[in-house]
GROMACS .gro file of C-alpha atoms in nm:
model
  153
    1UNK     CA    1   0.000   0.000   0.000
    2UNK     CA    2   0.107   0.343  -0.068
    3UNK     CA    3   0.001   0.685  -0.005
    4UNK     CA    4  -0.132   0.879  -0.358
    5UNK     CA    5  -0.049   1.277  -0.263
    6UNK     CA    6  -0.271   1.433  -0.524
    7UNK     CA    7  -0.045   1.769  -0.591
    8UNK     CA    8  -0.226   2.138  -0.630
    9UNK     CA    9  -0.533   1.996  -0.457
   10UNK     CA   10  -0.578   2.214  -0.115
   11UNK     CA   11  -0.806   2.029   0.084
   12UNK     CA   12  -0.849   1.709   0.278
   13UNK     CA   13  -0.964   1.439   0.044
   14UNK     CA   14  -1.165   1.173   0.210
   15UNK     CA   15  -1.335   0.972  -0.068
   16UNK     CA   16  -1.035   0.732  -0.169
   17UNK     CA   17  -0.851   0.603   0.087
   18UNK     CA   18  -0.468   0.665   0.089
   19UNK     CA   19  -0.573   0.951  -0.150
   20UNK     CA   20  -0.431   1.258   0.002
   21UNK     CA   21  -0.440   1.657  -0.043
   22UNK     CA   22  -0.102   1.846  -0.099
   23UNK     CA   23  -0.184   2.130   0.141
   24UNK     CA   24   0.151   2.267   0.073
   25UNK     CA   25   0.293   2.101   0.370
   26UNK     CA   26   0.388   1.737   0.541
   27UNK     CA   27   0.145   1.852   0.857
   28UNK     CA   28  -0.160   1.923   0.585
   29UNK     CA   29  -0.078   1.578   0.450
   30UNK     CA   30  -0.058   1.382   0.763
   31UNK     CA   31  -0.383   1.545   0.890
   32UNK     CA   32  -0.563   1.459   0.577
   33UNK     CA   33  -0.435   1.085   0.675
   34UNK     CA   34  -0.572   1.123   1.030
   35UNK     CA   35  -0.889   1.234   0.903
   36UNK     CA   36  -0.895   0.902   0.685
   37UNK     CA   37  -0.776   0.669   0.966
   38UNK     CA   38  -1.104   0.829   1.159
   39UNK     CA   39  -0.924   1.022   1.415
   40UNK     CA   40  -1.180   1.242   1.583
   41UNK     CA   41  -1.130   1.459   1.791
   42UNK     CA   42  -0.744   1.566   1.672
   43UNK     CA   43  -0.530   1.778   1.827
   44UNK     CA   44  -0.248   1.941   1.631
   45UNK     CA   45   0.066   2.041   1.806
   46UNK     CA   46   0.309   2.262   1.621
   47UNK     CA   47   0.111   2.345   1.358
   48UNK     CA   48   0.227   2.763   1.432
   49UNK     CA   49   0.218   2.858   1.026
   50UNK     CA   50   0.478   3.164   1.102
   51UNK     CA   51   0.872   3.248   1.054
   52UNK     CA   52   0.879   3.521   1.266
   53UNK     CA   53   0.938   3.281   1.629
   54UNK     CA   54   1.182   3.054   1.398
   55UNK     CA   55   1.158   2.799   1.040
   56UNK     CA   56   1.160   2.520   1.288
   57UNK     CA   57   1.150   2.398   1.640
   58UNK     CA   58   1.501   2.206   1.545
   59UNK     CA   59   1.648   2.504   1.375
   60UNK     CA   60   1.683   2.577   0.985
   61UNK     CA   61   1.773   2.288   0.741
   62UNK     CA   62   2.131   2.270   0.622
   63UNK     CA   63   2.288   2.125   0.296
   64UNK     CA   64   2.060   2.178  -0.006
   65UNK     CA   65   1.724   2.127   0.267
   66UNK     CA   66   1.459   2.381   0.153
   67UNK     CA   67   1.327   2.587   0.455
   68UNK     CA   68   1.021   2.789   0.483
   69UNK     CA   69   0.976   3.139   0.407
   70UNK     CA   70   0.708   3.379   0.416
   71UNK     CA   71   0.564   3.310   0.109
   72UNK     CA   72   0.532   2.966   0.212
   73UNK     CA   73   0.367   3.033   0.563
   74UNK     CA   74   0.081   3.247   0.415
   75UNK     CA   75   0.008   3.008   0.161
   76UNK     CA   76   0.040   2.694   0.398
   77UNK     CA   77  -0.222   2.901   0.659
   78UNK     CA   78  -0.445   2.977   0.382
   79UNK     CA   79  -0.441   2.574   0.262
   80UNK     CA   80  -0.511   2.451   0.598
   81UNK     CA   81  -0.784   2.712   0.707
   82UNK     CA   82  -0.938   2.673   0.348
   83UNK     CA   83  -0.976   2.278   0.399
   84UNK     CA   84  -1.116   2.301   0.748
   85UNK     CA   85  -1.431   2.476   0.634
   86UNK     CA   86  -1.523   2.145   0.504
   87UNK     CA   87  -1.424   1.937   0.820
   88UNK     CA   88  -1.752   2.082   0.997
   89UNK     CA   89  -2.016   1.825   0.753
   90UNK     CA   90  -1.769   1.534   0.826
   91UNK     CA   91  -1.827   1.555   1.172
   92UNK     CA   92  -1.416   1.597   1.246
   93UNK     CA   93  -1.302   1.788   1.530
   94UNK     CA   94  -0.982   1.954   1.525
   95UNK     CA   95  -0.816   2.128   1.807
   96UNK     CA   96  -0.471   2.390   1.778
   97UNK     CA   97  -0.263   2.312   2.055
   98UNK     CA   98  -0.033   2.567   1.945
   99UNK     CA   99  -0.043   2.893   2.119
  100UNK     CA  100   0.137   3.118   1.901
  101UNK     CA  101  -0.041   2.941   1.548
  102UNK     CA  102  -0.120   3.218   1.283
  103UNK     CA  103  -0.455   2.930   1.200
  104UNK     CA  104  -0.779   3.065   1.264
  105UNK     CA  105  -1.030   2.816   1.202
  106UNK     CA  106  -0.939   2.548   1.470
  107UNK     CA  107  -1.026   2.579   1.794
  108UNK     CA  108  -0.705   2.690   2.005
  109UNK     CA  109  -0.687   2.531   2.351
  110UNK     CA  110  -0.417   2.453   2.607
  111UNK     CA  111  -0.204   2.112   2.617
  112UNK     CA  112  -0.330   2.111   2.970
  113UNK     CA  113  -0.742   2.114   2.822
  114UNK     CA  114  -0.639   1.870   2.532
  115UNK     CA  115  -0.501   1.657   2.790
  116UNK     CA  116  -0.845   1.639   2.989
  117UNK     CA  117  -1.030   1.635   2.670
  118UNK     CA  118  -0.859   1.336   2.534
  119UNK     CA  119  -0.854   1.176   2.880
  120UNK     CA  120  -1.230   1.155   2.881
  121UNK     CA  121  -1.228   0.966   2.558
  122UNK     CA  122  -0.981   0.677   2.757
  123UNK     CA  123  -1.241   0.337   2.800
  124UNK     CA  124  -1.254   0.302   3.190
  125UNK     CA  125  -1.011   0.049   3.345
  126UNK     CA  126  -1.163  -0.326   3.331
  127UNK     CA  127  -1.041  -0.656   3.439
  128UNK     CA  128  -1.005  -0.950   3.214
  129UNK     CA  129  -0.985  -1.305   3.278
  130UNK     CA  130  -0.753  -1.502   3.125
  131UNK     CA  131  -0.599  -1.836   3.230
  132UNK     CA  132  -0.638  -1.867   3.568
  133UNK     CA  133  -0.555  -1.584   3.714
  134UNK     CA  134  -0.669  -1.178   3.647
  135UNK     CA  135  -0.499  -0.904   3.483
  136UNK     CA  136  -0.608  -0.525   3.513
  137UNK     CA  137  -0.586  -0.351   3.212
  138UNK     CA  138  -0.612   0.030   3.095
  139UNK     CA  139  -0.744   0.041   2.677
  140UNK     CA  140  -0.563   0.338   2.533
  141UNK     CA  141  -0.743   0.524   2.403
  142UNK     CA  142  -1.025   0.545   2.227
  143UNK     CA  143  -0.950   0.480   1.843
  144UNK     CA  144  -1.138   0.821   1.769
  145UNK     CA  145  -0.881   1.039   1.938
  146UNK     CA  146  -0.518   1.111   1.745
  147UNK     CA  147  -0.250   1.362   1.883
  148UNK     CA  148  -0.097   1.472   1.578
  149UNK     CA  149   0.254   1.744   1.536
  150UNK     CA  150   0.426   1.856   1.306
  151UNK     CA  151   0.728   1.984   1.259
  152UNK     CA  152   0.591   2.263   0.949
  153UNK     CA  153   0.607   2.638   1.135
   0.00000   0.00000   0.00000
């Protein structure tokens, strides 16, 4: 199985599976594979869309490495806040955990309040028998709920 990244086309693509949107960006094009896998609610982490804090939370690229510039930034945040108008009639949540993102059409909340919100989608701790003796198990959680970063400013 591969991934198809469909170039030019801005916006998460949800019909064919392993059919992805360009976006512009690897953090557009992982979210349009969360959004496939069923992840719901996300939370994106990193996803700040601005040069003016740093290109990246590891530094710039060396060698012949492209890094971001301005250019780039505005046209990544306009990608990504285009495609989420759509996200609303699938039913995805998406959550910026990123306090200084230049997005504007995810919700912005604390890592502390994504924490709590993703810890109420955890399946409550239950005991299964196997064998002959018991083991006490926590389910991670639920299948629904993805943390996703990336490293794009």
């Amino acid at each position: 199985n591969h991934v198809n990244l469909v170039r030019k086309k801005h916006e998460f693509l949800v019909e064919t599976a392993g059919k992805i949107g360009d976006g512009g960006n690897s953090g557009f094009q992982g979210l349009n594979l969360a959004i496939q896998f069923g992840a719901n609610p996300i939370a994106i982490v990193g996803f700040d869309m601005r040069i003016d804090k740093g290109v990246h939370w590891h530094g710039r690229h060396l060698g012949n490495l492209n890094n971001p510039n301005l250019a780039h930034v505005i046209k990544w945040r306009k990608n990504l806040d285009g495609a989420a108008r759509g996200l609303e009639d699938l039913g995805v949540q998406i959550f910026n955990v990123s306090s200084i993102s230049a997005l504007t059409s995810f919700k912005v909340m604390s890592c502390d309040e994504a924490s709590k919100c993703f810890e109420s989608l955890r399946r409550p701790k239950r005991s299964r028998s196997r064998s002959k003796k018991q083991s006490s198990t926590v389910a991670p959680p639920s299948e629904e709920a993805m943390m996703f970063s990336s490293n794009a400013p």
